[in-house]
Amino acid sequence: MKPVIEDATAEDLEAIVVIYNQAIASRVATGDTEIVLAADRCAWFESHLTSAYPLLVARLDRQVVGYAYLSPYRPGRPALEKTVEVSYYVHADFHRLGIASALLHALLERCRDLRYETAFAIVFDCNSASIALLKKAGFELWGRLPGVVHMDGATYDHLYYGRKI
């Protein structure tokens, strides 16, 4: 079944937080280490509803099963405003069903609509699923920060994957 991709609404925040907390618990998808509450994410959520940095959700049978969003690169620096960071997360019960691929594709389309020129994603080097997805979507490895991620006694590289829009 193909997901419906659309702009997030206020009613989606709780589901987004559930998905993000799963990513935190996975220890491979974010540098956050503590579970968050919806109240913790309100300002972040609202900033994406009223900006040029959209927040999209993927729905299957009206259930939010993933989300993706754009973030500014080096905010407040006009010379860099054509570059954005892409982020995406999928509910653990819906991995490997093409949800992340659909979200990333929709996000890149939105980048074109908003006239961004460059997109990048930052991932841990142990996140093989994200690396494969990014490569499939035309992203290339543009940078590596060796040994900067310290998670539960393990050390990982932070990888920067980028592409032109």
JSON list of C-alpha atoms in Angstrom, two decimals:
[
{"chain": "A", "resi": 1, "resn": "MET", "atom": "CA", "xyz": [0.00, 0.00, 0.00]},
{"chain": "A", "resi": 2, "resn": "LYS", "atom": "CA", "xyz": [1.31, 3.42, -0.97]},
{"chain": "A", "resi": 3, "resn": "PRO", "atom": "CA", "xyz": [1.34, 6.07, 1.79]},
{"chain": "A", "resi": 4, "resn": "VAL", "atom": "CA", "xyz": [-0.42, 9.40, 1.49]},
{"chain": "A", "resi": 5, "resn": "ILE", "atom": "CA", "xyz": [2.10, 12.21, 1.98]},
{"chain": "A", "resi": 6, "resn": "GLU", "atom": "CA", "xyz": [0.76, 15.55, 3.19]},
{"chain": "A", "resi": 7, "resn": "ASP", "atom": "CA", "xyz": [1.58, 18.53, 5.36]},
{"chain": "A", "resi": 8, "resn": "ALA", "atom": "CA", "xyz": [1.45, 17.83, 9.08]},
{"chain": "A", "resi": 9, "resn": "THR", "atom": "CA", "xyz": [-1.34, 19.29, 11.18]},
{"chain": "A", "resi": 10, "resn": "ALA", "atom": "CA", "xyz": [-1.54, 19.99, 14.91]},
{"chain": "A", "resi": 11, "resn": "GLU", "atom": "CA", "xyz": [-3.33, 16.67, 15.39]},
{"chain": "A", "resi": 12, "resn": "ASP", "atom": "CA", "xyz": [-0.21, 14.84, 14.18]},
{"chain": "A", "resi": 13, "resn": "LEU", "atom": "CA", "xyz": [2.15, 15.99, 16.94]},
{"chain": "A", "resi": 14, "resn": "GLU", "atom": "CA", "xyz": [1.49, 13.09, 19.32]},
{"chain": "A", "resi": 15, "resn": "ALA", "atom": "CA", "xyz": [2.16, 10.48, 16.60]},
{"chain": "A", "resi": 16, "resn": "ILE", "atom": "CA", "xyz": [5.30, 12.34, 15.52]},
{"chain": "A", "resi": 17, "resn": "VAL", "atom": "CA", "xyz": [6.60, 12.28, 19.09]},
{"chain": "A", "resi": 18, "resn": "VAL", "atom": "CA", "xyz": [5.94, 8.52, 19.36]},
{"chain": "A", "resi": 19, "resn": "ILE", "atom": "CA", "xyz": [7.94, 7.95, 16.18]},
{"chain": "A", "resi": 20, "resn": "TYR", "atom": "CA", "xyz": [10.77, 10.22, 17.31]},
{"chain": "A", "resi": 21, "resn": "ASN", "atom": "CA", "xyz": [10.97, 8.45, 20.67]},
{"chain": "A", "resi": 22, "resn": "GLN", "atom": "CA", "xyz": [11.33, 5.15, 18.79]},
{"chain": "A", "resi": 23, "resn": "ALA", "atom": "CA", "xyz": [14.24, 6.71, 16.87]},
{"chain": "A", "resi": 24, "resn": "ILE", "atom": "CA", "xyz": [15.84, 7.82, 20.14]},
{"chain": "A", "resi": 25, "resn": "ALA", "atom": "CA", "xyz": [15.50, 4.30, 21.55]},
{"chain": "A", "resi": 26, "resn": "SER", "atom": "CA", "xyz": [17.04, 2.77, 18.40]},
{"chain": "A", "resi": 27, "resn": "ARG", "atom": "CA", "xyz": [20.33, 4.57, 19.11]},
{"chain": "A", "resi": 28, "resn": "VAL", "atom": "CA", "xyz": [21.16, 4.84, 15.39]},
{"chain": "A", "resi": 29, "resn": "ALA", "atom": "CA", "xyz": [18.88, 7.60, 14.07]},
{"chain": "A", "resi": 30, "resn": "THR", "atom": "CA", "xyz": [19.42, 10.67, 16.29]},
{"chain": "A", "resi": 31, "resn": "GLY", "atom": "CA", "xyz": [21.89, 12.10, 18.75]},
{"chain": "A", "resi": 32, "resn": "ASP", "atom": "CA", "xyz": [19.13, 12.72, 21.26]},
{"chain": "A", "resi": 33, "resn": "THR", "atom": "CA", "xyz": [19.34, 10.27, 24.14]},
{"chain": "A", "resi": 34, "resn": "GLU", "atom": "CA", "xyz": [16.35, 11.13, 26.33]},
{"chain": "A", "resi": 35, "resn": "ILE", "atom": "CA", "xyz": [12.69, 10.47, 25.50]},
{"chain": "A", "resi": 36, "resn": "VAL", "atom": "CA", "xyz": [10.74, 13.64, 24.66]},
{"chain": "A", "resi": 37, "resn": "LEU", "atom": "CA", "xyz": [7.19, 14.74, 25.39]},
{"chain": "A", "resi": 38, "resn": "ALA", "atom": "CA", "xyz": [4.83, 16.47, 22.98]},
{"chain": "A", "resi": 39, "resn": "ALA", "atom": "CA", "xyz": [5.16, 19.62, 25.10]},
{"chain": "A", "resi": 40, "resn": "ASP", "atom": "CA", "xyz": [8.93, 19.53, 24.47]},
{"chain": "A", "resi": 41, "resn": "ARG", "atom": "CA", "xyz": [8.37, 19.57, 20.71]},
{"chain": "A", "resi": 42, "resn": "CYS", "atom": "CA", "xyz": [5.66, 22.25, 20.40]},
{"chain": "A", "resi": 43, "resn": "ALA", "atom": "CA", "xyz": [7.94, 25.14, 19.42]},
{"chain": "A", "resi": 44, "resn": "TRP", "atom": "CA", "xyz": [9.81, 22.97, 16.90]},
{"chain": "A", "resi": 45, "resn": "PHE", "atom": "CA", "xyz": [6.50, 21.69, 15.48]},
{"chain": "A", "resi": 46, "resn": "GLU", "atom": "CA", "xyz": [4.97, 25.16, 15.16]},
{"chain": "A", "resi": 47, "resn": "SER", "atom": "CA", "xyz": [8.09, 26.53, 13.47]},
{"chain": "A", "resi": 48, "resn": "HIS", "atom": "CA", "xyz": [7.59, 24.05, 10.64]},
{"chain": "A", "resi": 49, "resn": "LEU", "atom": "CA", "xyz": [3.92, 24.87, 10.17]},
{"chain": "A", "resi": 50, "resn": "THR", "atom": "CA", "xyz": [4.55, 28.54, 9.45]},
{"chain": "A", "resi": 51, "resn": "SER", "atom": "CA", "xyz": [7.87, 28.55, 7.64]},
{"chain": "A", "resi": 52, "resn": "ALA", "atom": "CA", "xyz": [9.61, 27.69, 4.42]},
{"chain": "A", "resi": 53, "resn": "TYR", "atom": "CA", "xyz": [10.77, 24.49, 6.11]},
{"chain": "A", "resi": 54, "resn": "PRO", "atom": "CA", "xyz": [7.81, 22.11, 5.78]},
{"chain": "A", "resi": 55, "resn": "LEU", "atom": "CA", "xyz": [6.96, 19.12, 7.94]},
{"chain": "A", "resi": 56, "resn": "LEU", "atom": "CA", "xyz": [5.33, 16.26, 6.05]},
{"chain": "A", "resi": 57, "resn": "VAL", "atom": "CA", "xyz": [3.65, 13.13, 7.35]},
{"chain": "A", "resi": 58, "resn": "ALA", "atom": "CA", "xyz": [3.09, 9.75, 5.72]},
{"chain": "A", "resi": 59, "resn": "ARG", "atom": "CA", "xyz": [-0.27, 8.12, 6.38]},
{"chain": "A", "resi": 60, "resn": "LEU", "atom": "CA", "xyz": [-1.52, 4.60, 5.88]},
{"chain": "A", "resi": 61, "resn": "ASP", "atom": "CA", "xyz": [-5.25, 4.28, 6.55]},
{"chain": "A", "resi": 62, "resn": "ARG", "atom": "CA", "xyz": [-5.13, 7.75, 8.15]},
{"chain": "A", "resi": 63, "resn": "GLN", "atom": "CA", "xyz": [-2.48, 6.62, 10.67]},
{"chain": "A", "resi": 64, "resn": "VAL", "atom": "CA", "xyz": [0.75, 8.64, 10.79]},
{"chain": "A", "resi": 65, "resn": "VAL", "atom": "CA", "xyz": [3.49, 6.11, 10.03]},
{"chain": "A", "resi": 66, "resn": "GLY", "atom": "CA", "xyz": [6.36, 8.49, 9.33]},
{"chain": "A", "resi": 67, "resn": "TYR", "atom": "CA", "xyz": [7.36, 12.10, 8.97]},
{"chain": "A", "resi": 68, "resn": "ALA", "atom": "CA", "xyz": [10.01, 14.21, 7.28]},
{"chain": "A", "resi": 69, "resn": "TYR", "atom": "CA", "xyz": [11.01, 17.84, 7.41]},
{"chain": "A", "resi": 70, "resn": "LEU", "atom": "CA", "xyz": [13.39, 20.49, 6.15]},
{"chain": "A", "resi": 71, "resn": "SER", "atom": "CA", "xyz": [15.62, 22.57, 8.38]},
{"chain": "A", "resi": 72, "resn": "PRO", "atom": "CA", "xyz": [17.69, 25.63, 7.53]},
{"chain": "A", "resi": 73, "resn": "TYR", "atom": "CA", "xyz": [21.43, 25.22, 7.18]},
{"chain": "A", "resi": 74, "resn": "ARG", "atom": "CA", "xyz": [23.28, 27.79, 9.29]},
{"chain": "A", "resi": 75, "resn": "PRO", "atom": "CA", "xyz": [20.22, 29.98, 10.04]},
{"chain": "A", "resi": 76, "resn": "GLY", "atom": "CA", "xyz": [20.69, 33.71, 9.79]},
{"chain": "A", "resi": 77, "resn": "ARG", "atom": "CA", "xyz": [23.40, 33.50, 7.14]},
{"chain": "A", "resi": 78, "resn": "PRO", "atom": "CA", "xyz": [21.87, 34.70, 3.86]},
{"chain": "A", "resi": 79, "resn": "ALA", "atom": "CA", "xyz": [24.64, 33.26, 1.68]},
{"chain": "A", "resi": 80, "resn": "LEU", "atom": "CA", "xyz": [23.55, 29.77, 2.76]},
{"chain": "A", "resi": 81, "resn": "GLU", "atom": "CA", "xyz": [19.76, 30.11, 2.55]},
{"chain": "A", "resi": 82, "resn": "LYS", "atom": "CA", "xyz": [19.47, 27.96, -0.61]},
{"chain": "A", "resi": 83, "resn": "THR", "atom": "CA", "xyz": [20.73, 24.92, 1.34]},
{"chain": "A", "resi": 84, "resn": "VAL", "atom": "CA", "xyz": [18.54, 22.76, 3.60]},
{"chain": "A", "resi": 85, "resn": "GLU", "atom": "CA", "xyz": [18.90, 19.71, 5.79]},
{"chain": "A", "resi": 86, "resn": "VAL", "atom": "CA", "xyz": [16.46, 16.83, 5.27]},
{"chain": "A", "resi": 87, "resn": "SER", "atom": "CA", "xyz": [15.36, 14.59, 8.14]},
{"chain": "A", "resi": 88, "resn": "TYR", "atom": "CA", "xyz": [12.95, 11.66, 8.15]},
{"chain": "A", "resi": 89, "resn": "TYR", "atom": "CA", "xyz": [11.70, 9.09, 10.65]},
{"chain": "A", "resi": 90, "resn": "VAL", "atom": "CA", "xyz": [9.42, 6.07, 10.22]},
{"chain": "A", "resi": 91, "resn": "HIS", "atom": "CA", "xyz": [7.41, 4.19, 12.83]},
{"chain": "A", "resi": 92, "resn": "ALA", "atom": "CA", "xyz": [9.20, 0.94, 13.77]},
{"chain": "A", "resi": 93, "resn": "ASP", "atom": "CA", "xyz": [6.24, -1.18, 12.65]},
{"chain": "A", "resi": 94, "resn": "PHE", "atom": "CA", "xyz": [6.47, 0.24, 9.12]},
{"chain": "A", "resi": 95, "resn": "HIS", "atom": "CA", "xyz": [10.17, -0.03, 8.25]},
{"chain": "A", "resi": 96, "resn": "ARG", "atom": "CA", "xyz": [11.14, -1.43, 4.84]},
{"chain": "A", "resi": 97, "resn": "LEU", "atom": "CA", "xyz": [7.78, -0.62, 3.25]},
{"chain": "A", "resi": 98, "resn": "GLY", "atom": "CA", "xyz": [8.94, 2.35, 1.18]},
{"chain": "A", "resi": 99, "resn": "ILE", "atom": "CA", "xyz": [7.65, 4.96, 3.65]},
{"chain": "A", "resi": 100, "resn": "ALA", "atom": "CA", "xyz": [11.00, 6.75, 4.06]},
{"chain": "A", "resi": 101, "resn": "SER", "atom": "CA", "xyz": [11.54, 6.67, 0.31]},
{"chain": "A", "resi": 102, "resn": "ALA", "atom": "CA", "xyz": [8.13, 8.25, -0.34]},
{"chain": "A", "resi": 103, "resn": "LEU", "atom": "CA", "xyz": [8.75, 10.89, 2.32]},
{"chain": "A", "resi": 104, "resn": "LEU", "atom": "CA", "xyz": [12.20, 11.75, 0.98]},
{"chain": "A", "resi": 105, "resn": "HIS", "atom": "CA", "xyz": [10.89, 11.95, -2.59]},
{"chain": "A", "resi": 106, "resn": "ALA", "atom": "CA", "xyz": [8.08, 14.31, -1.50]},
{"chain": "A", "resi": 107, "resn": "LEU", "atom": "CA", "xyz": [10.52, 16.41, 0.51]},
{"chain": "A", "resi": 108, "resn": "LEU", "atom": "CA", "xyz": [12.84, 16.79, -2.48]},
{"chain": "A", "resi": 109, "resn": "GLU", "atom": "CA", "xyz": [9.86, 17.84, -4.61]},
{"chain": "A", "resi": 110, "resn": "ARG", "atom": "CA", "xyz": [9.05, 20.46, -2.00]},
{"chain": "A", "resi": 111, "resn": "CYS", "atom": "CA", "xyz": [12.69, 21.60, -2.16]},
{"chain": "A", "resi": 112, "resn": "ARG", "atom": "CA", "xyz": [12.25, 22.20, -5.89]},
{"chain": "A", "resi": 113, "resn": "ASP", "atom": "CA", "xyz": [9.01, 24.10, -5.30]},
{"chain": "A", "resi": 114, "resn": "LEU", "atom": "CA", "xyz": [10.70, 26.28, -2.69]},
{"chain": "A", "resi": 115, "resn": "ARG", "atom": "CA", "xyz": [13.71, 26.84, -4.97]},
{"chain": "A", "resi": 116, "resn": "TYR", "atom": "CA", "xyz": [16.29, 25.31, -2.70]},
{"chain": "A", "resi": 117, "resn": "GLU", "atom": "CA", "xyz": [19.43, 24.29, -4.56]},
{"chain": "A", "resi": 118, "resn": "THR", "atom": "CA", "xyz": [21.19, 21.88, -2.21]},
{"chain": "A", "resi": 119, "resn": "ALA", "atom": "CA", "xyz": [19.94, 19.31, 0.30]},
{"chain": "A", "resi": 120, "resn": "PHE", "atom": "CA", "xyz": [21.91, 17.25, 2.75]},
{"chain": "A", "resi": 121, "resn": "ALA", "atom": "CA", "xyz": [21.27, 14.69, 5.46]},
{"chain": "A", "resi": 122, "resn": "ILE", "atom": "CA", "xyz": [23.41, 13.91, 8.49]},
{"chain": "A", "resi": 123, "resn": "VAL", "atom": "CA", "xyz": [23.51, 10.26, 9.59]},
{"chain": "A", "resi": 124, "resn": "PHE", "atom": "CA", "xyz": [25.52, 7.98, 11.84]},
{"chain": "A", "resi": 125, "resn": "ASP", "atom": "CA", "xyz": [27.84, 5.66, 9.94]},
{"chain": "A", "resi": 126, "resn": "CYS", "atom": "CA", "xyz": [26.08, 2.68, 11.56]},
{"chain": "A", "resi": 127, "resn": "ASN", "atom": "CA", "xyz": [22.71, 3.65, 10.03]},
{"chain": "A", "resi": 128, "resn": "SER", "atom": "CA", "xyz": [22.98, 1.45, 6.94]},
{"chain": "A", "resi": 129, "resn": "ALA", "atom": "CA", "xyz": [19.27, 1.72, 6.05]},
{"chain": "A", "resi": 130, "resn": "SER", "atom": "CA", "xyz": [19.43, 5.52, 5.83]},
{"chain": "A", "resi": 131, "resn": "ILE", "atom": "CA", "xyz": [22.70, 5.43, 3.92]},
{"chain": "A", "resi": 132, "resn": "ALA", "atom": "CA", "xyz": [21.18, 3.06, 1.35]},
{"chain": "A", "resi": 133, "resn": "LEU", "atom": "CA", "xyz": [18.07, 5.24, 1.05]},
{"chain": "A", "resi": 134, "resn": "LEU", "atom": "CA", "xyz": [20.10, 8.41, 0.54]},
{"chain": "A", "resi": 135, "resn": "LYS", "atom": "CA", "xyz": [22.28, 6.81, -2.12]},
{"chain": "A", "resi": 136, "resn": "LYS", "atom": "CA", "xyz": [19.18, 5.52, -3.91]},
{"chain": "A", "resi": 137, "resn": "ALA", "atom": "CA", "xyz": [17.82, 9.09, -3.90]},
{"chain": "A", "resi": 138, "resn": "GLY", "atom": "CA", "xyz": [20.98, 10.47, -5.51]},
{"chain": "A", "resi": 139, "resn": "PHE", "atom": "CA", "xyz": [22.78, 11.69, -2.41]},
{"chain": "A", "resi": 140, "resn": "GLU", "atom": "CA", "xyz": [26.56, 11.31, -2.24]},
{"chain": "A", "resi": 141, "resn": "LEU", "atom": "CA", "xyz": [28.92, 11.25, 0.72]},
{"chain": "A", "resi": 142, "resn": "TRP", "atom": "CA", "xyz": [30.18, 14.82, 1.04]},
{"chain": "A", "resi": 143, "resn": "GLY", "atom": "CA", "xyz": [31.77, 14.69, 4.46]},
{"chain": "A", "resi": 144, "resn": "ARG", "atom": "CA", "xyz": [32.73, 12.59, 7.46]},
{"chain": "A", "resi": 145, "resn": "LEU", "atom": "CA", "xyz": [33.31, 13.73, 11.02]},
{"chain": "A", "resi": 146, "resn": "PRO", "atom": "CA", "xyz": [35.22, 10.79, 12.46]},
{"chain": "A", "resi": 147, "resn": "GLY", "atom": "CA", "xyz": [34.44, 9.57, 15.96]},
{"chain": "A", "resi": 148, "resn": "VAL", "atom": "CA", "xyz": [32.23, 12.48, 17.01]},
{"chain": "A", "resi": 149, "resn": "VAL", "atom": "CA", "xyz": [29.16, 10.46, 18.03]},
{"chain": "A", "resi": 150, "resn": "HIS", "atom": "CA", "xyz": [29.37, 8.83, 21.46]},
{"chain": "A", "resi": 151, "resn": "MET", "atom": "CA", "xyz": [26.38, 6.63, 22.20]},
{"chain": "A", "resi": 152, "resn": "ASP", "atom": "CA", "xyz": [26.15, 4.05, 24.98]},
{"chain": "A", "resi": 153, "resn": "GLY", "atom": "CA", "xyz": [29.88, 3.40, 25.03]},
{"chain": "A", "resi": 154, "resn": "ALA", "atom": "CA", "xyz": [30.21, 3.17, 21.24]},
{"chain": "A", "resi": 155, "resn": "THR", "atom": "CA", "xyz": [31.77, 5.74, 18.93]},
{"chain": "A", "resi": 156, "resn": "TYR", "atom": "CA", "xyz": [30.49, 6.49, 15.42]},
{"chain": "A", "resi": 157, "resn": "ASP", "atom": "CA", "xyz": [31.26, 8.83, 12.57]},
{"chain": "A", "resi": 158, "resn": "HIS", "atom": "CA", "xyz": [28.80, 11.52, 11.53]},
{"chain": "A", "resi": 159, "resn": "LEU", "atom": "CA", "xyz": [28.30, 11.38, 7.77]},
{"chain": "A", "resi": 160, "resn": "TYR", "atom": "CA", "xyz": [27.10, 14.23, 5.58]},
{"chain": "A", "resi": 161, "resn": "TYR", "atom": "CA", "xyz": [25.27, 13.09, 2.44]},
{"chain": "A", "resi": 162, "resn": "GLY", "atom": "CA", "xyz": [24.32, 15.78, -0.05]},
{"chain": "A", "resi": 163, "resn": "ARG", "atom": "CA", "xyz": [22.90, 16.40, -3.47]},
{"chain": "A", "resi": 164, "resn": "LYS", "atom": "CA", "xyz": [21.92, 19.22, -5.74]},
{"chain": "A", "resi": 165, "resn": "ILE", "atom": "CA", "xyz": [18.20, 19.68, -6.27]}
]
